[in-house]
Short mmCIF file of C-alpha atoms and ligand atoms in Angstrom, two decimals:
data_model
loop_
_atom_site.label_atom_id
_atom_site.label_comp_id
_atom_site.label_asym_id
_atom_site.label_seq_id
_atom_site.Cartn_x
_atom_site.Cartn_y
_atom_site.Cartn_z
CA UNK I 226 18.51 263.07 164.91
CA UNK I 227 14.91 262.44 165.73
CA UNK I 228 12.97 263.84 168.38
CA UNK I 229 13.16 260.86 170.83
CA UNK I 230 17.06 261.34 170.90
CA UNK I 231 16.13 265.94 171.40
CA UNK I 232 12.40 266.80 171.96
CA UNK I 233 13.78 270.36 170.85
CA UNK I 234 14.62 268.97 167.36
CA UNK I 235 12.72 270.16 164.87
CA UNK I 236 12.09 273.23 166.20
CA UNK I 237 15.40 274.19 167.41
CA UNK I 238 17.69 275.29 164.02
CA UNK I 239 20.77 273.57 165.41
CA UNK I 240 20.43 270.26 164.27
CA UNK I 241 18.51 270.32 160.91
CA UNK I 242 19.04 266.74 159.82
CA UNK I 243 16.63 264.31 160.69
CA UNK I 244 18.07 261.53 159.05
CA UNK I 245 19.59 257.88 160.94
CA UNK I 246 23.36 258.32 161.11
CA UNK I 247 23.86 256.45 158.30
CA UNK I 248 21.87 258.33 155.90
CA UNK I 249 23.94 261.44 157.12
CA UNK I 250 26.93 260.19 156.45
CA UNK I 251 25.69 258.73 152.74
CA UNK I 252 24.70 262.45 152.39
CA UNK I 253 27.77 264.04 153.05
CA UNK I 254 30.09 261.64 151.50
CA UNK I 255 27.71 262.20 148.10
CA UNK I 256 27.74 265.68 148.64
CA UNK I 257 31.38 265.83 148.46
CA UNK I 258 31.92 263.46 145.33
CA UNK I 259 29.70 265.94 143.70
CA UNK I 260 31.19 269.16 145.04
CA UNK I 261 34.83 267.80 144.09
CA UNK I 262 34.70 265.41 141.07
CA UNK I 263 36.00 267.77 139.20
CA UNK I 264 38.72 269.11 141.14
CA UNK I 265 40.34 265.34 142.26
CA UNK I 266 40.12 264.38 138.36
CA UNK I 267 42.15 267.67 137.77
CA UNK I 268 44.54 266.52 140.96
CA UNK I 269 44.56 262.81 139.98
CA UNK I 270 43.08 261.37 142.84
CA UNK I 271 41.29 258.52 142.22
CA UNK I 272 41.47 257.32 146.18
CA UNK I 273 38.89 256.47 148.74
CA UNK I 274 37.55 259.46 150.14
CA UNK I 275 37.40 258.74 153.99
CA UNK I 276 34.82 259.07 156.43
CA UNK I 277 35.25 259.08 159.99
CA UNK I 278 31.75 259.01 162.45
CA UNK I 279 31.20 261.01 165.44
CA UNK I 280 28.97 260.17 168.39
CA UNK I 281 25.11 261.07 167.66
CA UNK I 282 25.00 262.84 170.88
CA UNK I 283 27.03 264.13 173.74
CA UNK I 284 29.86 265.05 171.40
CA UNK I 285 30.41 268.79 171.32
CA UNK I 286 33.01 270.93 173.70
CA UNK I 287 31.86 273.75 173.52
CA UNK I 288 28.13 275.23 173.33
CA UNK I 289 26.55 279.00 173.54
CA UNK I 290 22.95 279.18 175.03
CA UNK I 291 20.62 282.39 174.77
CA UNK I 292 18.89 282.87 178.03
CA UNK I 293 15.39 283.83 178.11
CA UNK I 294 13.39 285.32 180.60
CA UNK I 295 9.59 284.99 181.13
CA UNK I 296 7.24 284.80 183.98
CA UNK I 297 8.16 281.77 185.28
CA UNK I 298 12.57 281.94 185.47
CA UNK I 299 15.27 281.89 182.92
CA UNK I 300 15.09 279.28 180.68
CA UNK I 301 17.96 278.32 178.21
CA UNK I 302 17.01 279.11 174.45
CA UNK I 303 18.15 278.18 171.04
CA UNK I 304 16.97 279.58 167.90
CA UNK I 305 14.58 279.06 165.47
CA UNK I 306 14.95 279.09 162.20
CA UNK I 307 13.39 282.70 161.76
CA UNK I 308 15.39 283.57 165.00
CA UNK I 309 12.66 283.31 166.98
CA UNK I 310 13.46 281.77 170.59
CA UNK I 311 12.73 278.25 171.49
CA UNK I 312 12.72 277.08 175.30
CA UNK I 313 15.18 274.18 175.60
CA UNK I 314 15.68 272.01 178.74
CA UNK I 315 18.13 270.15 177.60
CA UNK I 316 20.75 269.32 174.64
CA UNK I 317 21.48 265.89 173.22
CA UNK I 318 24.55 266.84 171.46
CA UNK I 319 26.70 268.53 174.45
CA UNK I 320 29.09 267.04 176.14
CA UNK I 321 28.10 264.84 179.44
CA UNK I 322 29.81 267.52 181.76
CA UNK I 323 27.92 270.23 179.91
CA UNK I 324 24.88 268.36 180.61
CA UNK I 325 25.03 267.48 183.87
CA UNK I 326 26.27 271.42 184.64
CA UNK I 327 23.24 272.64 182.44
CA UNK I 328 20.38 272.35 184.74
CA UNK I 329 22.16 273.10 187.97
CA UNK I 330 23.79 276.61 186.99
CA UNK I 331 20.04 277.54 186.09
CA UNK I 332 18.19 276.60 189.56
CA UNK I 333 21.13 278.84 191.55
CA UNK I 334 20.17 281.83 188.41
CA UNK I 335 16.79 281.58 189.00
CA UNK I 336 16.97 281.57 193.25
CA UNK I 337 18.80 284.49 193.14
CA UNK I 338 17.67 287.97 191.46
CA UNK I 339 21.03 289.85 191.20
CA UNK I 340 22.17 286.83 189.01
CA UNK I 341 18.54 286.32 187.45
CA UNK I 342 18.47 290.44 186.26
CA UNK I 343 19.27 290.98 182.83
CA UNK I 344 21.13 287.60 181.72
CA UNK I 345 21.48 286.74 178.56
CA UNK I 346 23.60 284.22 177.69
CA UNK I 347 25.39 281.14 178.81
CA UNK I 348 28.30 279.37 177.26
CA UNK I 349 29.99 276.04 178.26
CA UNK I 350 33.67 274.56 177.36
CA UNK I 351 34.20 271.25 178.46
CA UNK I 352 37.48 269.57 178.46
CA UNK I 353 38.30 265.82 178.87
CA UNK I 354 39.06 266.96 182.97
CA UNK I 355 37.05 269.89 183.45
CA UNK I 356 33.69 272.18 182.56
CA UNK I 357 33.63 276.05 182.51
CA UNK I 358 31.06 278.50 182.32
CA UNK I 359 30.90 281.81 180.72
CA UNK I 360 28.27 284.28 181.67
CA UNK I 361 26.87 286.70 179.97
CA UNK I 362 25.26 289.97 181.33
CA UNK I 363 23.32 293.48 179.88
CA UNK I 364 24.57 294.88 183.26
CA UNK I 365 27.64 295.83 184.87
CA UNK I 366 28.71 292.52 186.19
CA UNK I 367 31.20 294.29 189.21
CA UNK I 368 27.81 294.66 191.09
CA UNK I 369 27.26 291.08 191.24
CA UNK I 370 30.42 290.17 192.20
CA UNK I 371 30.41 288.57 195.50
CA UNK I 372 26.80 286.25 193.80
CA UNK I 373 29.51 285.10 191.12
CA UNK I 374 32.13 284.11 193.06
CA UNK I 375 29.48 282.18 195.45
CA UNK I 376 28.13 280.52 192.48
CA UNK I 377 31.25 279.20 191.12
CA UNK I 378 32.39 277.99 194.32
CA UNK I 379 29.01 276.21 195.21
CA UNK I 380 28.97 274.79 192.00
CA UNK I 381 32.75 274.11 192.11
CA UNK I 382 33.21 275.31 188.74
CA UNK I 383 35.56 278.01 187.29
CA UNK I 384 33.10 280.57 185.88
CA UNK I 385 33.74 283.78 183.71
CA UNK I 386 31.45 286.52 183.94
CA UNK I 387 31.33 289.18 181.22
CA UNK I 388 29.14 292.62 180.21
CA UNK I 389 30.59 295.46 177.93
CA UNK I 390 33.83 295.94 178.54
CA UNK I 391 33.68 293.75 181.92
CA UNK I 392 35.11 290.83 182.62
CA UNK I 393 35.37 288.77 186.11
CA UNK I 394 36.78 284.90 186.29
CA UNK I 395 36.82 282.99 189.08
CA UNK I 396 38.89 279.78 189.06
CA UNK I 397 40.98 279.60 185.99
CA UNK I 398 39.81 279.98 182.56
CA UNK I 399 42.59 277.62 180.96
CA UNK I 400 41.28 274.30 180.74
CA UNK I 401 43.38 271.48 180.70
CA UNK I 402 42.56 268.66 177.81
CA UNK I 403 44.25 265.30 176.73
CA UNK I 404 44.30 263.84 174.02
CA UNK I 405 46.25 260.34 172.82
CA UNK I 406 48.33 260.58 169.12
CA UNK I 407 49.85 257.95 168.51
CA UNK I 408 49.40 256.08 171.07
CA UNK I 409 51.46 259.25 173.29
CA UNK I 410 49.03 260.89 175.74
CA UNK I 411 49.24 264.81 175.02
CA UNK I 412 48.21 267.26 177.65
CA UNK I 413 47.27 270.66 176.39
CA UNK I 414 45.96 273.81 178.45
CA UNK I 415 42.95 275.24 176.09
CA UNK I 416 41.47 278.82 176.53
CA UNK I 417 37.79 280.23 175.50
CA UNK I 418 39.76 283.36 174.65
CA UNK I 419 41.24 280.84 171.31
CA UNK I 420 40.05 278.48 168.91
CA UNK I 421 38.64 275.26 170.47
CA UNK I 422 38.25 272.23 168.77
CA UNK I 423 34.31 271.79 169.10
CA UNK I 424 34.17 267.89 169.13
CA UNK I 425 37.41 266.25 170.95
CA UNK I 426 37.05 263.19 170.06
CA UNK I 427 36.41 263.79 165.96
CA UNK I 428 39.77 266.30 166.61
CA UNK I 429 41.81 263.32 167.84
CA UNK I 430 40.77 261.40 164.92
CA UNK I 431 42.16 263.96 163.01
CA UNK I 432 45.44 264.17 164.51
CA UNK I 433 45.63 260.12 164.32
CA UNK I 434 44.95 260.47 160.60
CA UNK I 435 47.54 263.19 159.84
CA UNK I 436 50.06 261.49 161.85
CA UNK I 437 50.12 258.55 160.55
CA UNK I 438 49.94 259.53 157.12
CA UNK I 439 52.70 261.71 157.76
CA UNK I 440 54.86 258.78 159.16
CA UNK I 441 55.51 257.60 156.04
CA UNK I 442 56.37 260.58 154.01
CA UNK I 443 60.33 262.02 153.31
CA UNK I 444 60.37 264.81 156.22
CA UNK I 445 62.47 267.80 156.52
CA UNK I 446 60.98 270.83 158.39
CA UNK I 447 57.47 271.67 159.10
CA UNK I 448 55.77 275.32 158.35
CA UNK I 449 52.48 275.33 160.20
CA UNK I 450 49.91 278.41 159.86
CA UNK I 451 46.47 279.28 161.89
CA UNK I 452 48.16 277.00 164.34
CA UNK I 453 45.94 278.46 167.48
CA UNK I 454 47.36 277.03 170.56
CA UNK I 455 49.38 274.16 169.09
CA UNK I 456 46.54 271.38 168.76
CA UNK I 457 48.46 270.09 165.41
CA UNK I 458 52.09 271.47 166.08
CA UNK I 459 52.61 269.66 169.24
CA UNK I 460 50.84 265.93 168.14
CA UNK I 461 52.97 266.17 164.75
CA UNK I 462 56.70 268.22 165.75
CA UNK I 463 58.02 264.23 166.66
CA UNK I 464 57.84 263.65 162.83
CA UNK I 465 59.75 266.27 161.72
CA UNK I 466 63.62 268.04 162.33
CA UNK I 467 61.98 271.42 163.14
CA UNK I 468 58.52 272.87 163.27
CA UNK I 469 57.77 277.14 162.44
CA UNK I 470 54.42 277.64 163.46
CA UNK I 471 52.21 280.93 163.60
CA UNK I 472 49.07 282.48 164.79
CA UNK I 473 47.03 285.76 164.86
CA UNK I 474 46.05 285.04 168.41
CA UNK I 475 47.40 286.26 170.97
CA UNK I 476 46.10 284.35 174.04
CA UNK I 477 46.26 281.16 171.36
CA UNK I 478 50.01 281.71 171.09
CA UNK I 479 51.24 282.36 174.62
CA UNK I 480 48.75 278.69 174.73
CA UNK I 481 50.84 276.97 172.11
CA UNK I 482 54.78 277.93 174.04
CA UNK I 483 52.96 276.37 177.27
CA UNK I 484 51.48 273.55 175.22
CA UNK I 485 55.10 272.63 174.01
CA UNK I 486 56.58 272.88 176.96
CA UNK I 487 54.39 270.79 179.03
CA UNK I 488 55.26 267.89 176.28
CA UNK I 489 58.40 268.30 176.15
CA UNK I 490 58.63 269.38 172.53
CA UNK I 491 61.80 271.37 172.21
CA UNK I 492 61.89 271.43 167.91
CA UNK I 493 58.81 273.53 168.10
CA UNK I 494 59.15 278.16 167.76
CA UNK I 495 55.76 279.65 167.74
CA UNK I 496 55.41 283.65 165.73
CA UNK I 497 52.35 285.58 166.34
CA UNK I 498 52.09 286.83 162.86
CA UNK I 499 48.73 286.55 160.19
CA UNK I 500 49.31 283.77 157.41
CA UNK I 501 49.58 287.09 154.74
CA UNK I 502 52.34 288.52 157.43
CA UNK I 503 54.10 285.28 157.60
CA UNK I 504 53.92 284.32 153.52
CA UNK I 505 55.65 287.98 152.96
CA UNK I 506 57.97 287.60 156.04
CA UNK I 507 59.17 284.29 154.29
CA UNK I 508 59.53 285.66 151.20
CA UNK I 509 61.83 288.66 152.85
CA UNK I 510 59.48 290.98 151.64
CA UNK I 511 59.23 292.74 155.37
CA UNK I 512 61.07 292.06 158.08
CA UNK I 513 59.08 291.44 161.66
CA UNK I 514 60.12 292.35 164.91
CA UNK I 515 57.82 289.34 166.13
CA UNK I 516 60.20 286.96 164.43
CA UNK I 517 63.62 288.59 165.99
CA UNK I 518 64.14 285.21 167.80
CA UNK I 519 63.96 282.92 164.81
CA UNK I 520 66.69 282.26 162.31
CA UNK I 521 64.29 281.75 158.97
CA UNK I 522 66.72 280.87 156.58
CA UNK I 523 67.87 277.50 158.64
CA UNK I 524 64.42 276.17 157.86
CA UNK I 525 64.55 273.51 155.33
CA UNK I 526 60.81 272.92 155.05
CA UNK I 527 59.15 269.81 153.66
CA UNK I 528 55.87 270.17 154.32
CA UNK I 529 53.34 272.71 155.09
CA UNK I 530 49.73 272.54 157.54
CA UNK I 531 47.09 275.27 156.99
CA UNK I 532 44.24 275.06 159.42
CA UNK I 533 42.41 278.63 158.46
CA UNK I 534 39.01 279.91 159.17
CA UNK I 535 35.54 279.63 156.96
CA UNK I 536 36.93 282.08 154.47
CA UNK I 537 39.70 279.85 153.70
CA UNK I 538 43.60 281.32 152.65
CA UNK I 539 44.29 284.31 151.12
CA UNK I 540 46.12 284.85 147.43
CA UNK I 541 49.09 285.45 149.17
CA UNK I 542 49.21 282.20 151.26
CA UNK I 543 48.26 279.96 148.55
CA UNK I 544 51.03 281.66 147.14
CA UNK I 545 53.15 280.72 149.21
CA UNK I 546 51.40 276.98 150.02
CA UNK I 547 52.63 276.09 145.79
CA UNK I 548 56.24 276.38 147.11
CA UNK I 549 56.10 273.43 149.07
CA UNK I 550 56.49 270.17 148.36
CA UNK I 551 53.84 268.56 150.52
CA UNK I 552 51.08 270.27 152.05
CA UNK I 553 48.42 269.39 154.40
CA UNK I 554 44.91 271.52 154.30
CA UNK I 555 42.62 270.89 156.94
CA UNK I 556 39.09 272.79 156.29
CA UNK I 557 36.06 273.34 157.90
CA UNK I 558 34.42 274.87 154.75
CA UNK I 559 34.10 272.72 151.54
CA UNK I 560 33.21 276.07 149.69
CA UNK I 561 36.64 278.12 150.12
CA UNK I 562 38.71 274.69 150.25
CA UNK I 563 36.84 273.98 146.45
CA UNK I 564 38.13 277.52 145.39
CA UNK I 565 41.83 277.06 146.75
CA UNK I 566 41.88 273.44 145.58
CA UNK I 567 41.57 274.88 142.10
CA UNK I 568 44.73 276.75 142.59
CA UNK I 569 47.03 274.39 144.22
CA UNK I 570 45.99 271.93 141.31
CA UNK I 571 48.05 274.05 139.07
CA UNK I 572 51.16 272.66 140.77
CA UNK I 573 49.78 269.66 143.46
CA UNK I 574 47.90 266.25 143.21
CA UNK I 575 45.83 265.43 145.86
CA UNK I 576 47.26 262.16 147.70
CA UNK I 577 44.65 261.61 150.59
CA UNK I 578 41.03 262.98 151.18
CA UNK I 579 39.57 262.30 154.71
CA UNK I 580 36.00 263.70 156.25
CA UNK I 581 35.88 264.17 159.76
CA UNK I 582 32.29 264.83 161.01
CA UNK I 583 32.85 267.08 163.78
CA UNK I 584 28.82 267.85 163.75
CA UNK I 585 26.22 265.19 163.42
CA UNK I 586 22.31 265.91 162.54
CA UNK I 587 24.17 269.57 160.53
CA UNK I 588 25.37 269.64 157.24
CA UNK I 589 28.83 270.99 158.65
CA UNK I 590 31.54 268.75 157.56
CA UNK I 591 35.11 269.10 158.30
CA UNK I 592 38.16 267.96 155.46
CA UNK I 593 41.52 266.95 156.01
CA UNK I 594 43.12 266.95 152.09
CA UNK I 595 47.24 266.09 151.50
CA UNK I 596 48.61 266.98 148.56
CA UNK I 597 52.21 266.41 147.03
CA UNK I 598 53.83 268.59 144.34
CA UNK I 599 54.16 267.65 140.71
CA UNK I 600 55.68 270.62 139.01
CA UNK I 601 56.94 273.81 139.85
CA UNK I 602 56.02 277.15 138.68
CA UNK I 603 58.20 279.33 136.30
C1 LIG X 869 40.19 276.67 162.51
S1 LIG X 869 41.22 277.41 163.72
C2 LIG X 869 42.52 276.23 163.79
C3 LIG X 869 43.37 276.26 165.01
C4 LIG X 869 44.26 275.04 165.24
N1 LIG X 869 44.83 274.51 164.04
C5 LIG X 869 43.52 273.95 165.99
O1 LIG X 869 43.43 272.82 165.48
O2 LIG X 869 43.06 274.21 167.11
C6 LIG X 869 41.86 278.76 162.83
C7 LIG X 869 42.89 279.58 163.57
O3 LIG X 869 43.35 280.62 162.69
C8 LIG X 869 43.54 281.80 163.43
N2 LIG X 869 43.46 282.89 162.44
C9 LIG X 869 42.37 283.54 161.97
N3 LIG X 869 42.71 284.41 161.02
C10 LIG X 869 44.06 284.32 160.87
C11 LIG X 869 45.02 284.96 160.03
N4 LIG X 869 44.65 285.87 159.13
N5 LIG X 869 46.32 284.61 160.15
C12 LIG X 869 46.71 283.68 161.06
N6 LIG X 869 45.85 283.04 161.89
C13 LIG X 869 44.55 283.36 161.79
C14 LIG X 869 42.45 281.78 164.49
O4 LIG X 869 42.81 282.57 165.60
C15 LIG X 869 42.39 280.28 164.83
O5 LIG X 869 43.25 279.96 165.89
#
């Protein structure tokens, strides 16, 4: 990133590094050797670590904007690194839909007062079809109703509005994405309400990568947990007999049935359970009215996908994770994967390590690590 590419940067604490492309990626790949050395030694893996680029700009999906008010209007704000506010006009790194939606939205805010008084926020999800916007208000938003509905249909947008407890869409707040595994175009519906990949195109790199690596293994069953609304158990249930996967979410679930159904996928059951839930619910440790419908013991699993947040998988879950004979960990935090690495090393070697960069010009980097078992516990 350099400020010809975001006049912002610099200032604004989003994008920190200010670094060509290439010397990002040399930094993250490094940072990684030096972070796991020790772990792929102690998992025999002496492969190529991959890399796989992301656009330097217009990449990200989704994107949450403070909006600040002084004398002259609203203007859309990001922070600083002390959390101060800085004034942004535009943003290199959103999607072209955000973009173009960015400036517009903000001239109908500021022409009108009801929607101008007390805003505070503005958040955009853009699919591969379509652009939504999410509102945010310190005032009770049913007073502004009729100005809402006006602006989404001038702007011909669906558009959520929401203060405490209040919450007013207008349009449809499913978004519908595709996305091409395989050479098989997937449609998905995709909700702000769920986990959304951030960067589409670095997530369909990801599900090309586990797919075809997964081509070639011995496949039985899959077990699939933090599955949100099916990005992974849709693109991959071809490869395998059956597929079992769960979710905390709610609206993510109901997602993933649809998401299966629209493809035609008919080895695929969805649970709404935790990952702790589900590891004790497969060990027949409690039973789960949430699984009534699902026969566990015909599951002959192979393989097993964990997708979990920051803090990475509970005791319980890795627990569970040495069971299997292959599993696939997908990571957006190189800190908790380190720490459950160390465990699964006790009974897996790590066959593949890939880096997606979902984020350029940020030190975020996302992992995608297979691993095949070599003994099993007593
Ligand atoms: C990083 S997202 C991955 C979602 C999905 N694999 C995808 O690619 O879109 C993590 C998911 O885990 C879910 N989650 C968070 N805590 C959980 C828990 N304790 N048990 C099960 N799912 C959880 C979140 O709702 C979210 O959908």
């Amino acid at each position: 990133m350099n400020t010809a590419l975001c006049s912002s940067f610099g200032s604004c604490a989003s994008c920190v590094l200010g670094s060509t492309y290439k010397s990002q990626k040399q930094l993250k790949i490094a940072r990684t050797k030096e972070l796991f050395s020790g772990i792929w030694q102690a998992c025999g893996f002496a492969g190529e670590c991959c890399f796989f680029e992301t656009n330097e700009s217009g990449f990200r999906s989704r994107a949450e904007f403070r909006l600040w008010h002084d004398e002259s209007g609203v203007h859309y704000a990001m922070s600083r690194a002390d959390k101060k506010p800085v004034i942004i006009e535009t943003c290199a790194i959103v999607d072209a839909k955000i973009s173009a939606l960015m400036p517009r939205i903000l001239e109908k805010i500021n022409r009108n007062s009801s929607l101008k008084e007390r805003i505070f926020g503005c958040e955009f999800v853009a699919s591969s079809d379509e652009v939504l916007a999410i509102l945010l208000y310190h005032k009770d938003i049913l007073s502004i109703k009729t100005e809402l509905e006006n602006l989404a249909n001038e702007l011909k947008i669906s558009l959520i509005a929401r203060s405490k407890g209040k919450k007013l869409v207008f349009g449809s707040e499913i978004l519908n994405q595709k996305i091409t595994v395989n050479s098989r175009i997937l449609s998905y519906k995709i909700s702000p309400d769920g986990f959304i990949q951030p960067n589409a195109s670095a997530n369909e790199k990801m599900l090309n990568f586990v797919y075809s690596k997964l081509a070639n293994h011995n496949k039985k069953d899959l077990c699939e947990l933090y599955c949100g609304h099916g990005n992974f158990s849709v693109a991959l249930a071809p490869l395998f007999s059956k597929v079992l996967a769960t979710e905390i979410n709610k609206a993510s679930t109901a997602l993933a049935k649809q998401n299966a159904e629209q493809n035609g996928v008919k080895n695929l059951e969805f649970a709404r359970l935790s990952a702790d839930e589900f590891a004790k619910a497969l060990r027949a440790e409690r039973e789960f009215k949430r699984l009534k419908h699902l026969e566990l013991s015909s599951y002959d699993f192979s393989h097993i996908l964990v997708d979990p947040p920051r803090a990475g998988c509970d005791e319980s879950v890795l627990n569970l994770m040495m069971e299997f004979q292959n599993i696939i960990y997908i990571s957006c935090s190189q800190a908790s994967l380190k720490r459950d690495l160390e465990v699964l090393a006790k009974t897996h070697k790590i066959t593949d390590f890939a880096l997606f960069d979902q984020f350029a010009h940020t030190n975020h980097i996302e992992s995608i690590v297979l691993l095949k078992k070599i003994k099993f516990l007593a």
